[in-house]
mmCIF file of C-alpha atoms and ligand atoms in Angstrom:
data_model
loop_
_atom_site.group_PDB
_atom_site.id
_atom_site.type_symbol
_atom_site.label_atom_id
_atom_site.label_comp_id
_atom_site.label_asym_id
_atom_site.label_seq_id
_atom_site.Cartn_x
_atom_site.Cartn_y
_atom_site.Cartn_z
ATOM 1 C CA UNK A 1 201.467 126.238 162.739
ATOM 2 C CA UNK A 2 200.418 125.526 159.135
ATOM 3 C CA UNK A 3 196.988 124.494 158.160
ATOM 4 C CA UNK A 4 195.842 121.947 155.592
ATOM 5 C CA UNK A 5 195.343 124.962 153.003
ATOM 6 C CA UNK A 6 198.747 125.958 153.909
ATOM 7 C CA UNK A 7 200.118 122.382 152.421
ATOM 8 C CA UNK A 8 197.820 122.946 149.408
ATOM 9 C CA UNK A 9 196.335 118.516 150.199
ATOM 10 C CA UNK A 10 192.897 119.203 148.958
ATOM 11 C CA UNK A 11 189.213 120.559 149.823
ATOM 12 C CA UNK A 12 188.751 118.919 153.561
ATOM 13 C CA UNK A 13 190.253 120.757 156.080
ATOM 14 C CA UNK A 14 190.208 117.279 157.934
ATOM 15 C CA UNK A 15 190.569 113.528 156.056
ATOM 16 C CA UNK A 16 188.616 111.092 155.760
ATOM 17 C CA UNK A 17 189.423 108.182 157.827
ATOM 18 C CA UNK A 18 189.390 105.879 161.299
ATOM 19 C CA UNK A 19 191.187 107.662 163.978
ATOM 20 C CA UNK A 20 191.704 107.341 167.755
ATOM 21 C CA UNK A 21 189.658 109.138 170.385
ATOM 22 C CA UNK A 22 190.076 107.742 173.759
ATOM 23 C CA UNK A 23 191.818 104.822 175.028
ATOM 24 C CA UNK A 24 188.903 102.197 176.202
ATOM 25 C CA UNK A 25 189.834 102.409 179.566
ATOM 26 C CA UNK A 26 188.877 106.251 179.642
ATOM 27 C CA UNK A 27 185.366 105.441 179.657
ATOM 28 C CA UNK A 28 182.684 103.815 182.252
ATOM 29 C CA UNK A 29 179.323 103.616 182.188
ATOM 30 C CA UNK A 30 179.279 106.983 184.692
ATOM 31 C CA UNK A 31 181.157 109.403 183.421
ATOM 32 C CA UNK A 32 180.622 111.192 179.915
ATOM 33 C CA UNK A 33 183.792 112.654 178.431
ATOM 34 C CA UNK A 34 184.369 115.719 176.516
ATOM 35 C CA UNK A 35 186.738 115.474 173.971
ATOM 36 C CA UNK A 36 187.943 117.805 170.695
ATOM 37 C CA UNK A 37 189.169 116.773 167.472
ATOM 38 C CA UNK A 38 188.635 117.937 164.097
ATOM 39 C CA UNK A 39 187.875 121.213 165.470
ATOM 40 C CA UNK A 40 184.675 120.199 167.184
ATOM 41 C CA UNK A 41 183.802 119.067 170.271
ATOM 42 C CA UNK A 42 182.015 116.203 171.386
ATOM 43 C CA UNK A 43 180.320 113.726 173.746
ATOM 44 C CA UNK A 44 181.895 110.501 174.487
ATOM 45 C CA UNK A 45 180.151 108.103 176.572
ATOM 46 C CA UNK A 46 180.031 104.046 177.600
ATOM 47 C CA UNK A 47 176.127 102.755 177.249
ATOM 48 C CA UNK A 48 174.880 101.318 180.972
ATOM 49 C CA UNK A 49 172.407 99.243 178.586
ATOM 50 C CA UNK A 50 175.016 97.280 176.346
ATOM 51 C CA UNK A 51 178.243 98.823 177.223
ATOM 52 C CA UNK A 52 178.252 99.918 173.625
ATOM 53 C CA UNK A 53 180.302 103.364 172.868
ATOM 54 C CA UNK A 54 178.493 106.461 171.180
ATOM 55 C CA UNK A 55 180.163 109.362 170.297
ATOM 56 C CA UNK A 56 177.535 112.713 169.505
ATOM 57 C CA UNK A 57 178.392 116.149 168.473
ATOM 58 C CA UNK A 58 178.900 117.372 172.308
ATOM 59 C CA UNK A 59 176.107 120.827 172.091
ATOM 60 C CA UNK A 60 172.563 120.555 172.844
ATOM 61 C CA UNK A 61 170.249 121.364 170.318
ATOM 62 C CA UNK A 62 168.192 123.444 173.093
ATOM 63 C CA UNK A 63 170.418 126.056 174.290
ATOM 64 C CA UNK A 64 173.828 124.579 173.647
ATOM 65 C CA UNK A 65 174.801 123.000 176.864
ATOM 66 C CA UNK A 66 177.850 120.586 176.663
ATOM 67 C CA UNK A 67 175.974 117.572 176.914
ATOM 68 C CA UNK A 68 179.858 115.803 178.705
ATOM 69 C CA UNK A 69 181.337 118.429 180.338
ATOM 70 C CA UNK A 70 181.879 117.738 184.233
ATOM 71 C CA UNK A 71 178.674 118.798 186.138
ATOM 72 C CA UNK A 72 178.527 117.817 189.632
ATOM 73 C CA UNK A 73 175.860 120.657 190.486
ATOM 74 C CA UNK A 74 172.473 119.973 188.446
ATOM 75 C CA UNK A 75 170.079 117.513 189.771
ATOM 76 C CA UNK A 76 169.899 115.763 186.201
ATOM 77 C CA UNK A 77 173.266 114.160 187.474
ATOM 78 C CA UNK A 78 172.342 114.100 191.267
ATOM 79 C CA UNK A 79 169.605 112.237 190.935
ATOM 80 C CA UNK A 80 171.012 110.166 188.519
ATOM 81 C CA UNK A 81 173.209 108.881 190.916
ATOM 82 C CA UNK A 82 176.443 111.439 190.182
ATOM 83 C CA UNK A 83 176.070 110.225 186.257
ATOM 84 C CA UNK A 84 173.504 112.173 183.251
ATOM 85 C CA UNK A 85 174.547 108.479 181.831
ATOM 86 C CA UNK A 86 170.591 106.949 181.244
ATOM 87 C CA UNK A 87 170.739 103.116 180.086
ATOM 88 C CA UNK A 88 172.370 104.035 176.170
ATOM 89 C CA UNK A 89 170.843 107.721 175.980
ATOM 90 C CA UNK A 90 172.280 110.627 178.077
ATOM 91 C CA UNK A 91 170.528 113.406 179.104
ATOM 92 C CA UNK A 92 170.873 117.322 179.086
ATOM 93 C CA UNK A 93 172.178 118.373 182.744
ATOM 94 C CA UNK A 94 170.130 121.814 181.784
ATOM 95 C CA UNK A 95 166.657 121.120 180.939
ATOM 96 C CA UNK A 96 167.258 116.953 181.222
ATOM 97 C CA UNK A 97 166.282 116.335 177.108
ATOM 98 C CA UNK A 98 166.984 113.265 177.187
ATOM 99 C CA UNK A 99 169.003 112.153 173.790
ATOM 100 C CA UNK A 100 169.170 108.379 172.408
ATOM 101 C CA UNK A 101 172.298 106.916 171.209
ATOM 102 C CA UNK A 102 171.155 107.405 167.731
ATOM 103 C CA UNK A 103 171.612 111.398 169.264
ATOM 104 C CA UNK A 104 167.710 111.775 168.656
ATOM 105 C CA UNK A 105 165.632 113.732 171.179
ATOM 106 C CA UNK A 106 163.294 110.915 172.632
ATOM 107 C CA UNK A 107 162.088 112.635 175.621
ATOM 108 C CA UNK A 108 161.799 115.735 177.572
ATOM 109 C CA UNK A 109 159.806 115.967 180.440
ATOM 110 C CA UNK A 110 158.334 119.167 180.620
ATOM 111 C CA UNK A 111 156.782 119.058 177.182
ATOM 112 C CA UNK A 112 153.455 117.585 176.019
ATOM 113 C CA UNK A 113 152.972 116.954 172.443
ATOM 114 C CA UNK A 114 155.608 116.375 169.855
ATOM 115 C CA UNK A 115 159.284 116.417 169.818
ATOM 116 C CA UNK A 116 160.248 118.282 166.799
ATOM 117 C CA UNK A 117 162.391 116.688 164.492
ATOM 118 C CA UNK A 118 165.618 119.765 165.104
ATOM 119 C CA UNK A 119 165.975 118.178 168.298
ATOM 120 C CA UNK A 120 168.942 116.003 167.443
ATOM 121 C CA UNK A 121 172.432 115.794 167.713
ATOM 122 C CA UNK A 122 174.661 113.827 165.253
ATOM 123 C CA UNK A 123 175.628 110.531 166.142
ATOM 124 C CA UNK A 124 179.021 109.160 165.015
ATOM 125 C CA UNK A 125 180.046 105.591 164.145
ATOM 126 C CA UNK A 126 182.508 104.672 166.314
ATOM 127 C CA UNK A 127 184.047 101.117 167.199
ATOM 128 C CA UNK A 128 186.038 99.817 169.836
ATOM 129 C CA UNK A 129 189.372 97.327 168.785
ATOM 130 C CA UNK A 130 192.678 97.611 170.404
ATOM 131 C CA UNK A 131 191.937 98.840 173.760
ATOM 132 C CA UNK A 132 191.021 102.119 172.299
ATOM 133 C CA UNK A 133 187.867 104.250 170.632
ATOM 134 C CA UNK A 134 187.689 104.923 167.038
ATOM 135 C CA UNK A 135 185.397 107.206 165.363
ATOM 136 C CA UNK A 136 185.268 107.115 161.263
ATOM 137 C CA UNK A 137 185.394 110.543 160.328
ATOM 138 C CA UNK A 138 184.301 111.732 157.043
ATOM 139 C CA UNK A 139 183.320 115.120 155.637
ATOM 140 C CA UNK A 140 181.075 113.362 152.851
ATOM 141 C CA UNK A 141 179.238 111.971 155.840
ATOM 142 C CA UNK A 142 179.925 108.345 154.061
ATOM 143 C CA UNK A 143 180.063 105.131 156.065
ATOM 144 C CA UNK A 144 183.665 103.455 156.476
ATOM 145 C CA UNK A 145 185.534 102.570 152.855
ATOM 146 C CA UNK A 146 188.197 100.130 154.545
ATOM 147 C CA UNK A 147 188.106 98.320 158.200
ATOM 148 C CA UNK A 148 188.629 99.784 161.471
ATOM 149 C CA UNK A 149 192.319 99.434 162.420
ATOM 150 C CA UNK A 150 193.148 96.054 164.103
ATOM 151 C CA UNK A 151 195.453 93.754 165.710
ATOM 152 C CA UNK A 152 195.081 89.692 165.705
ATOM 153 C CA UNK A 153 197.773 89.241 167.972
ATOM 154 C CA UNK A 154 196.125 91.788 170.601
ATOM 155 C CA UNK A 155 193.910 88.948 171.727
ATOM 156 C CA UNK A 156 196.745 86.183 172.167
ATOM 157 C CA UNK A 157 197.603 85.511 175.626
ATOM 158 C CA UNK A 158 201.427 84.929 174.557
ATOM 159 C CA UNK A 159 201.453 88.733 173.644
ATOM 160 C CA UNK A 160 201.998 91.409 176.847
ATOM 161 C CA UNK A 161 199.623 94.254 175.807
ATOM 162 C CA UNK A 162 201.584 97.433 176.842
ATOM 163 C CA UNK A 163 199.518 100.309 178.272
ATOM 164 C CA UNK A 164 198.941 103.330 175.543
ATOM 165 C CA UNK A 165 201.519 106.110 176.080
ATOM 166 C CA UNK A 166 200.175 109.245 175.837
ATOM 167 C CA UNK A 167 202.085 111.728 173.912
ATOM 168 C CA UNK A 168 200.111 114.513 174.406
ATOM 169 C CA UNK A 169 199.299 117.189 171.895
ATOM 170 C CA UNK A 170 202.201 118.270 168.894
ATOM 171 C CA UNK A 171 201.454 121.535 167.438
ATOM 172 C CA UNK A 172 202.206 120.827 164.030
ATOM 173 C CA UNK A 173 199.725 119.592 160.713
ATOM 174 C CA UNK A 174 199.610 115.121 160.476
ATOM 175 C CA UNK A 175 201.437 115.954 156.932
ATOM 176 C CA UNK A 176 204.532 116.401 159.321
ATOM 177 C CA UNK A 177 204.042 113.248 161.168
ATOM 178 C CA UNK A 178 203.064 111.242 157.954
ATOM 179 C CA UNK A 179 206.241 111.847 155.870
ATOM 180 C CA UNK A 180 208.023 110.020 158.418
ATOM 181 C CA UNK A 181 206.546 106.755 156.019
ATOM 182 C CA UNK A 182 208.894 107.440 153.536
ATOM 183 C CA UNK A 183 211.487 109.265 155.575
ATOM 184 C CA UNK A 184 214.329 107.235 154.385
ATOM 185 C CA UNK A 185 217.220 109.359 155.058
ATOM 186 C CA UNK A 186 216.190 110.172 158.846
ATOM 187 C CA UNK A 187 216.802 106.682 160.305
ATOM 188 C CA UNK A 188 220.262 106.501 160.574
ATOM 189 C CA UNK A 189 221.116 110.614 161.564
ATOM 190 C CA UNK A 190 218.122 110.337 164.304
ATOM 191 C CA UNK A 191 217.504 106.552 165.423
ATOM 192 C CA UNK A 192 220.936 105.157 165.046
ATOM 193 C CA UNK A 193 219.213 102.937 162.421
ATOM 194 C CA UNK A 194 222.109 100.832 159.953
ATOM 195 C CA UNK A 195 219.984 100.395 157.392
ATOM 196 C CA UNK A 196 220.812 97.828 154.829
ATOM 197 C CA UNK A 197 217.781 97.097 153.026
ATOM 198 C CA UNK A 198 214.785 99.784 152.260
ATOM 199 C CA UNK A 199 211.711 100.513 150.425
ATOM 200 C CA UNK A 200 208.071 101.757 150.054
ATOM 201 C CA UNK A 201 205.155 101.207 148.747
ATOM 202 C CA UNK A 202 201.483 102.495 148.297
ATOM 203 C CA UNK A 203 198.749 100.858 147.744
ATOM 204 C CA UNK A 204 195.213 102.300 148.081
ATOM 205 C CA UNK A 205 194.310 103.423 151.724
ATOM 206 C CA UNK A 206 198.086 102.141 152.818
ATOM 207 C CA UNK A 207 201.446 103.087 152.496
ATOM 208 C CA UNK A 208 203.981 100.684 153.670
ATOM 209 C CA UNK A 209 207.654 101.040 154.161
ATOM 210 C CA UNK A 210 210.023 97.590 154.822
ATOM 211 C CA UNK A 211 213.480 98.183 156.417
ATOM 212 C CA UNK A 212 216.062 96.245 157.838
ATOM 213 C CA UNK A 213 219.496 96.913 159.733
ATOM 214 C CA UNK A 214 220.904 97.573 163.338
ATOM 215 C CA UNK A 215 219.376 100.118 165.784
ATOM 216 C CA UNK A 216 221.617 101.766 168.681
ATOM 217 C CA UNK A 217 217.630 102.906 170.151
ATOM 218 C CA UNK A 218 215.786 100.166 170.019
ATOM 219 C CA UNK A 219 217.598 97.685 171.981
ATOM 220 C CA UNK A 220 216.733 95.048 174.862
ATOM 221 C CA UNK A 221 217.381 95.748 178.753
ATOM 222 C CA UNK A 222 221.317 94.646 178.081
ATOM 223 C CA UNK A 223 221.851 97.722 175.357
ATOM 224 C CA UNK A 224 222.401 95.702 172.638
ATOM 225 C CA UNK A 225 220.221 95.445 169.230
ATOM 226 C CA UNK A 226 219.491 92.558 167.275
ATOM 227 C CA UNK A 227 219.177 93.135 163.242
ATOM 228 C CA UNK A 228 215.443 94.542 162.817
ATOM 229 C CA UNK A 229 213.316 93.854 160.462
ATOM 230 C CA UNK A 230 209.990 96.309 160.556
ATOM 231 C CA UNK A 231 206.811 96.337 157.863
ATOM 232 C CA UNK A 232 205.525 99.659 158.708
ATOM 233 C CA UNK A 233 201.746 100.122 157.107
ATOM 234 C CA UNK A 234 199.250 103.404 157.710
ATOM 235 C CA UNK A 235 195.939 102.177 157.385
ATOM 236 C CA UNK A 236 194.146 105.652 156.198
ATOM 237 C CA UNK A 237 195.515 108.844 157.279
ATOM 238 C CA UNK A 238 195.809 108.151 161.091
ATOM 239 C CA UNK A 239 197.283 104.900 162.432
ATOM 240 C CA UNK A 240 200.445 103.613 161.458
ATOM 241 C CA UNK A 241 200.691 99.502 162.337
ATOM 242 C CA UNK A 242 204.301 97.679 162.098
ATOM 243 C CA UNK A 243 205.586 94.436 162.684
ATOM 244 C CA UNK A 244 209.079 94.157 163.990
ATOM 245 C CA UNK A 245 211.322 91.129 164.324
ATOM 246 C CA UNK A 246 214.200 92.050 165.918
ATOM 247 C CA UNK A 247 214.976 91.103 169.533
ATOM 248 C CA UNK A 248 211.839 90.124 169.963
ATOM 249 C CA UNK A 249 208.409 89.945 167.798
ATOM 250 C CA UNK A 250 206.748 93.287 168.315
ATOM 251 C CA UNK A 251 203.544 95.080 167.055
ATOM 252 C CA UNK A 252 203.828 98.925 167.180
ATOM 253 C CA UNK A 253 201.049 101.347 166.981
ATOM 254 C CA UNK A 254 201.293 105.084 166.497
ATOM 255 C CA UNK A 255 197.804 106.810 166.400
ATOM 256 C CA UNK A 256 197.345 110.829 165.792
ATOM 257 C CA UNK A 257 194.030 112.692 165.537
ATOM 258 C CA UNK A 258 193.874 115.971 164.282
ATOM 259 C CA UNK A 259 192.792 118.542 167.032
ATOM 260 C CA UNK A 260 192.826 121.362 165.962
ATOM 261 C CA UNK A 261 193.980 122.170 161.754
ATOM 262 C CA UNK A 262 197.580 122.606 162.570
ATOM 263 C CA UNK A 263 197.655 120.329 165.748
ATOM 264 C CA UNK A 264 197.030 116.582 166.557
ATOM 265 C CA UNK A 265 197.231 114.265 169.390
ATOM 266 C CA UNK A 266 199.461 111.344 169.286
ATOM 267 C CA UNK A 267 199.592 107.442 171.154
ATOM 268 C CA UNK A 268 202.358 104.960 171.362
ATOM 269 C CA UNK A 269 201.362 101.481 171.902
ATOM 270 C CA UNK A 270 203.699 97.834 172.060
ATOM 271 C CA UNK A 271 202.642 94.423 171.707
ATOM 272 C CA UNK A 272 205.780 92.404 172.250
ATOM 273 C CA UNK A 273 205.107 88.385 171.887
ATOM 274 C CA UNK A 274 206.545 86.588 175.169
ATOM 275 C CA UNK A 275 210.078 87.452 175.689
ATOM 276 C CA UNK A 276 210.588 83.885 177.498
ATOM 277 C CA UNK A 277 208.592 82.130 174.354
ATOM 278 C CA UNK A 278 205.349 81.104 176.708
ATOM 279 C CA UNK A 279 202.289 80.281 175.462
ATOM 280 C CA UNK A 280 200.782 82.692 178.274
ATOM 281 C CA UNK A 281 202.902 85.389 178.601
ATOM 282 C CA UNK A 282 204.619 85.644 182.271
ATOM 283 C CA UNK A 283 205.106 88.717 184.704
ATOM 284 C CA UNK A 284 208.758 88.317 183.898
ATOM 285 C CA UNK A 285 207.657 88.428 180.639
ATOM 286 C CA UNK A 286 205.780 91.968 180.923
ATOM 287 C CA UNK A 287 208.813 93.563 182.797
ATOM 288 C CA UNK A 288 211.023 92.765 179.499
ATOM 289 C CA UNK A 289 207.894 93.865 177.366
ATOM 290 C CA UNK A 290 207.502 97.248 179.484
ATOM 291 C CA UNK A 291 211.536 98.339 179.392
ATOM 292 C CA UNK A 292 211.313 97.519 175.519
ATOM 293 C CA UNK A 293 208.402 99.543 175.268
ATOM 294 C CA UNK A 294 209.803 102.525 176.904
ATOM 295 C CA UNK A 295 212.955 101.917 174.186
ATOM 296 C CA UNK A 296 210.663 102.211 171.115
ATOM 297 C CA UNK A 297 208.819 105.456 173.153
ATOM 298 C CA UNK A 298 212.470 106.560 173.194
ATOM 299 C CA UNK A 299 212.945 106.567 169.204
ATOM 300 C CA UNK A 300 209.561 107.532 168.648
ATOM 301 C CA UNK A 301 210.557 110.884 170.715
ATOM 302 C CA UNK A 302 213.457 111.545 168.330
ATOM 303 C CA UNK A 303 211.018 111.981 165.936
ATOM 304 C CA UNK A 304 208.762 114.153 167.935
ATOM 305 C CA UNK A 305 211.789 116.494 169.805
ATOM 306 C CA UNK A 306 212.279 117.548 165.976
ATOM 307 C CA UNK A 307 209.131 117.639 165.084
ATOM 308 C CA UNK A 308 208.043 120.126 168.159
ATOM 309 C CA UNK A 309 210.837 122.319 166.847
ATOM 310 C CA UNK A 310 210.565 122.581 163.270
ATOM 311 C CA UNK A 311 208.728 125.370 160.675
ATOM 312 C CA UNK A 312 206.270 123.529 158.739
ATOM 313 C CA UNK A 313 208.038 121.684 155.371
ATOM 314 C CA UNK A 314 205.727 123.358 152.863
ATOM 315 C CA UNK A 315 208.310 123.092 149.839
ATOM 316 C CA UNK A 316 210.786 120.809 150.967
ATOM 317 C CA UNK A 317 214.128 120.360 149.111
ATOM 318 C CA UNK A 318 214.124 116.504 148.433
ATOM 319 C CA UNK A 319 216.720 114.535 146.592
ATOM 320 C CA UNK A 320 216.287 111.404 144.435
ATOM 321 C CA UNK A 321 218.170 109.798 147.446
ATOM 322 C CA UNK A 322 215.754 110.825 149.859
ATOM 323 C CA UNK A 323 212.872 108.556 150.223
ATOM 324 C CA UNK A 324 209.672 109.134 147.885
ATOM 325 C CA UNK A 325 208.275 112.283 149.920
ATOM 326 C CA UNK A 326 206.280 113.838 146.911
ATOM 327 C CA UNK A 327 204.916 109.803 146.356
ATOM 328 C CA UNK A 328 203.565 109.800 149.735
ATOM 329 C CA UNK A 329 202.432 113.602 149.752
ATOM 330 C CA UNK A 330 199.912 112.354 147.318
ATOM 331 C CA UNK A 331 198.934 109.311 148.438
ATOM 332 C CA UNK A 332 197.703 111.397 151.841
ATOM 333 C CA UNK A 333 195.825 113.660 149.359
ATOM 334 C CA UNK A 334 193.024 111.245 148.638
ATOM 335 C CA UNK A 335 192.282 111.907 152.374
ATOM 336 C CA UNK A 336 191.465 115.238 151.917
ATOM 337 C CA UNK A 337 189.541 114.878 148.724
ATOM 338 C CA UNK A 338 186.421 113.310 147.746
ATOM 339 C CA UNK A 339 185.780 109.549 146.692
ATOM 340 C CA UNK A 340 185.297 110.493 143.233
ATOM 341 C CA UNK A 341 188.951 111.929 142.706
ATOM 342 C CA UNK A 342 190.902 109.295 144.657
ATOM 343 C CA UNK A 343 191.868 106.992 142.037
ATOM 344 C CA UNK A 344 193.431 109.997 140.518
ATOM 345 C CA UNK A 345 195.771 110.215 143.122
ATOM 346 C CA UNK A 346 196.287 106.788 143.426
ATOM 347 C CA UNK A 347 197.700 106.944 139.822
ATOM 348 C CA UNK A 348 199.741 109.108 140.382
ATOM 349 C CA UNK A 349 201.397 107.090 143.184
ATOM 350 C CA UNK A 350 200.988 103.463 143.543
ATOM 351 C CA UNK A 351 203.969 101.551 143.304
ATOM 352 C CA UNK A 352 207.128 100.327 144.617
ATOM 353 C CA UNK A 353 209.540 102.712 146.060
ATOM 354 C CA UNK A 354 213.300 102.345 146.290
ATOM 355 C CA UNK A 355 215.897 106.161 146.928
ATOM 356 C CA UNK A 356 218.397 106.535 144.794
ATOM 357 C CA UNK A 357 221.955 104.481 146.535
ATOM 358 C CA UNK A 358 219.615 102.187 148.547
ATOM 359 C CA UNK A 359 219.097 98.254 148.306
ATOM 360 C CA UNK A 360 215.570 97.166 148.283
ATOM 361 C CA UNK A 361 214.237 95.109 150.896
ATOM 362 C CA UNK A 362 214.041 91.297 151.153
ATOM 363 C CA UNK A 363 212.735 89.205 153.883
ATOM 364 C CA UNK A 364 215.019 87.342 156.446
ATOM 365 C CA UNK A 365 216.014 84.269 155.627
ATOM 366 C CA UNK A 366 214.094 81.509 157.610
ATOM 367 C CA UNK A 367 216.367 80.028 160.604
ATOM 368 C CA UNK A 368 217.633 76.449 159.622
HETATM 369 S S1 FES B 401 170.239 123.208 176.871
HETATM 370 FE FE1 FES B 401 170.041 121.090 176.798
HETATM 371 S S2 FES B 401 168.096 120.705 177.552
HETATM 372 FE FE2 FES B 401 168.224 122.834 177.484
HETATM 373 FE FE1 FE2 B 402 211.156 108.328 162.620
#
């Protein structure tokens, strides 16, 4: 496992960015949940007041009690009916400080006089927008520079929303995971991809890649593919969006959140437009959506079966046919860097990207 020093990307151990935490469905207004990224733990929880999502560094200020871990045993959570969930604050199960979503101390009930200022936890801004949690994580402690991640079509009834797959954790740094933008020379050896048409492109906080060809993975319930056309983008370090038109009209989403430095945890989501063309789409409709899911889970997992077995690619050996590795290597740098230096970067790699050999990419023609 390599860390971020290891790759030599720049003074943040972790980047700056929106990234997944939880799928939305994780969370009701009863249970807290402790989760770790970024090498910290913390304390998610769902409001009973507004239903609103807060997300606070997980120890108490007191004595350090996990203020989400499962506790079944104090009478904080007894007698708050099985929950330490309070309207939008939660409370300590330990000595019951009670903290605000804000993560300020506003009460604790064995003390007269005031609460002193140290008595606070911080309070990240999170949002909720896809069916899942995002938290916009920043070691400059800045507020967000571009929009949480988000889908139009999510909210269309003629799209089935697949469920999020959950990959689980991949012991290996996000530099691994994000070179597969420009990873040109990959598709056809490890997805069966015929590319025809190819390039990338970077462009502050994204990097997009536009491909087109057959796929022998991604194919409908009959085994067969239909040309694809994707528009891959990252939006910041951590959530790769792309639109597909192949046998049907698809919207992927691969998330990954940095655990640990060295390790990350990784979703797989589909939104795949009505199969049968209906305005609402129909339970026949989500069966097709689900098996064509589980086909792009499928060629997302040749990616990760190599990626779970490789050494970390701290000098790689690229070609001018490969696809524009170094390109991307330091567009993901302004991540890891502060504000001040990331038009640097970007100067050093915005542009238009075609490999050596290749044919760049045009859009389909329009049917007649
Ligand atoms: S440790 Fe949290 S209230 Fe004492
Ligand atoms: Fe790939």
């Amino acid at each position: 496992m390599a860390t971020t020093k290891d790759y030599r990307i720049g003074e943040y151990t972790f980047p700056r960015g929106w990234f997944m935490i939880a799928e939305s469905t994780e969370l009701d207004t009863h249970k807290p949940l402790a989760v770790r990224f970024f090498g910290k733990d913390f304390a998610l929880y769902r409001g009973r007041a507004t239903g609103k999502v807060v997300l606070l560094d997980a120890y108490c200020p007191h004595m350090k009690t996990h203020l989400a871990a499962p506790n079944k045993t104090s009478y904080v959570v007894i007698d708050g009916g099985g929950t330490n969930i309070d309207g939008d604050s939660i409370h300590c199960p330990y000595h019951d400080w009670r903290f605000g979503p804000d993560g300020k101390c506003d009460n604790i009930p064995y003390h007269q006089g005031e609460i002193p200022a140290a008595a606070c936890v911080k309070s990240w801004i999170v949002k909720e927008s896809v069916g899942a949690v995002w938290v916009w994580h920043d070691p400059e402690g800045g507020e967000p520079d571009y929009d949480c991640p988000s889908v139009p079509e999510y909210d269309d009834p003629a799209w089935v929303r697949g469920p999020y797959d959950h990959l689980g954790m991949l012991n290996q740094h996000p530099q691994e995971v994000v070179d597969n933008i420009c990873d040109y020379g990959h598709l056809n050896p490890i997805h069966g991809s015929f590319v025809e048409r190819y390039e990338n492109e970077f462009k502050g906080h994204n990097a997009t890649q536009r491909q087109c060809g057959g796929h022998r993975t991604l194919v409908g319930a009959d085994g067969v593919s239909a040309k694809l056309h994707t528009h891959t983008t990252y939006h910041g370090p951590g959530v790769l969006i792309s639109y597909l038109t192949g046998m049907f009209e698809t919207v992927l989403l691969i998330s990954h959140t940095p655990v640990e430095d060295g390790s990350l945890k990784v979703w797989h989501w589909l939104l795949v437009k009505s199969p049968g063309k209906n305005a609402v789409a129909t339970r026949t409709d989500a069966i097709t959506a689900a098996q064509y899911q589980e086909s792009s889970k499928l060629a997302f997992a040749q990616d990760f079966e190599v990626w779970t077995q490789k050494a970390p690619c701290l000098n790689g050996l690229f070609l001018p046919s490969d696809g524009p590795f170094m390109k991307a290597r330091i567009w993901y740098k302004q991540f890891y860097n502060p504000r001040a230096k990331r038009q640097e970067y970007l100067d050093q790699c915005e542009g238009l990207y075609v490999p050596r050999g290749a044919t760049p990419y045009t859009e389909p023609k329009a049917a007649a």
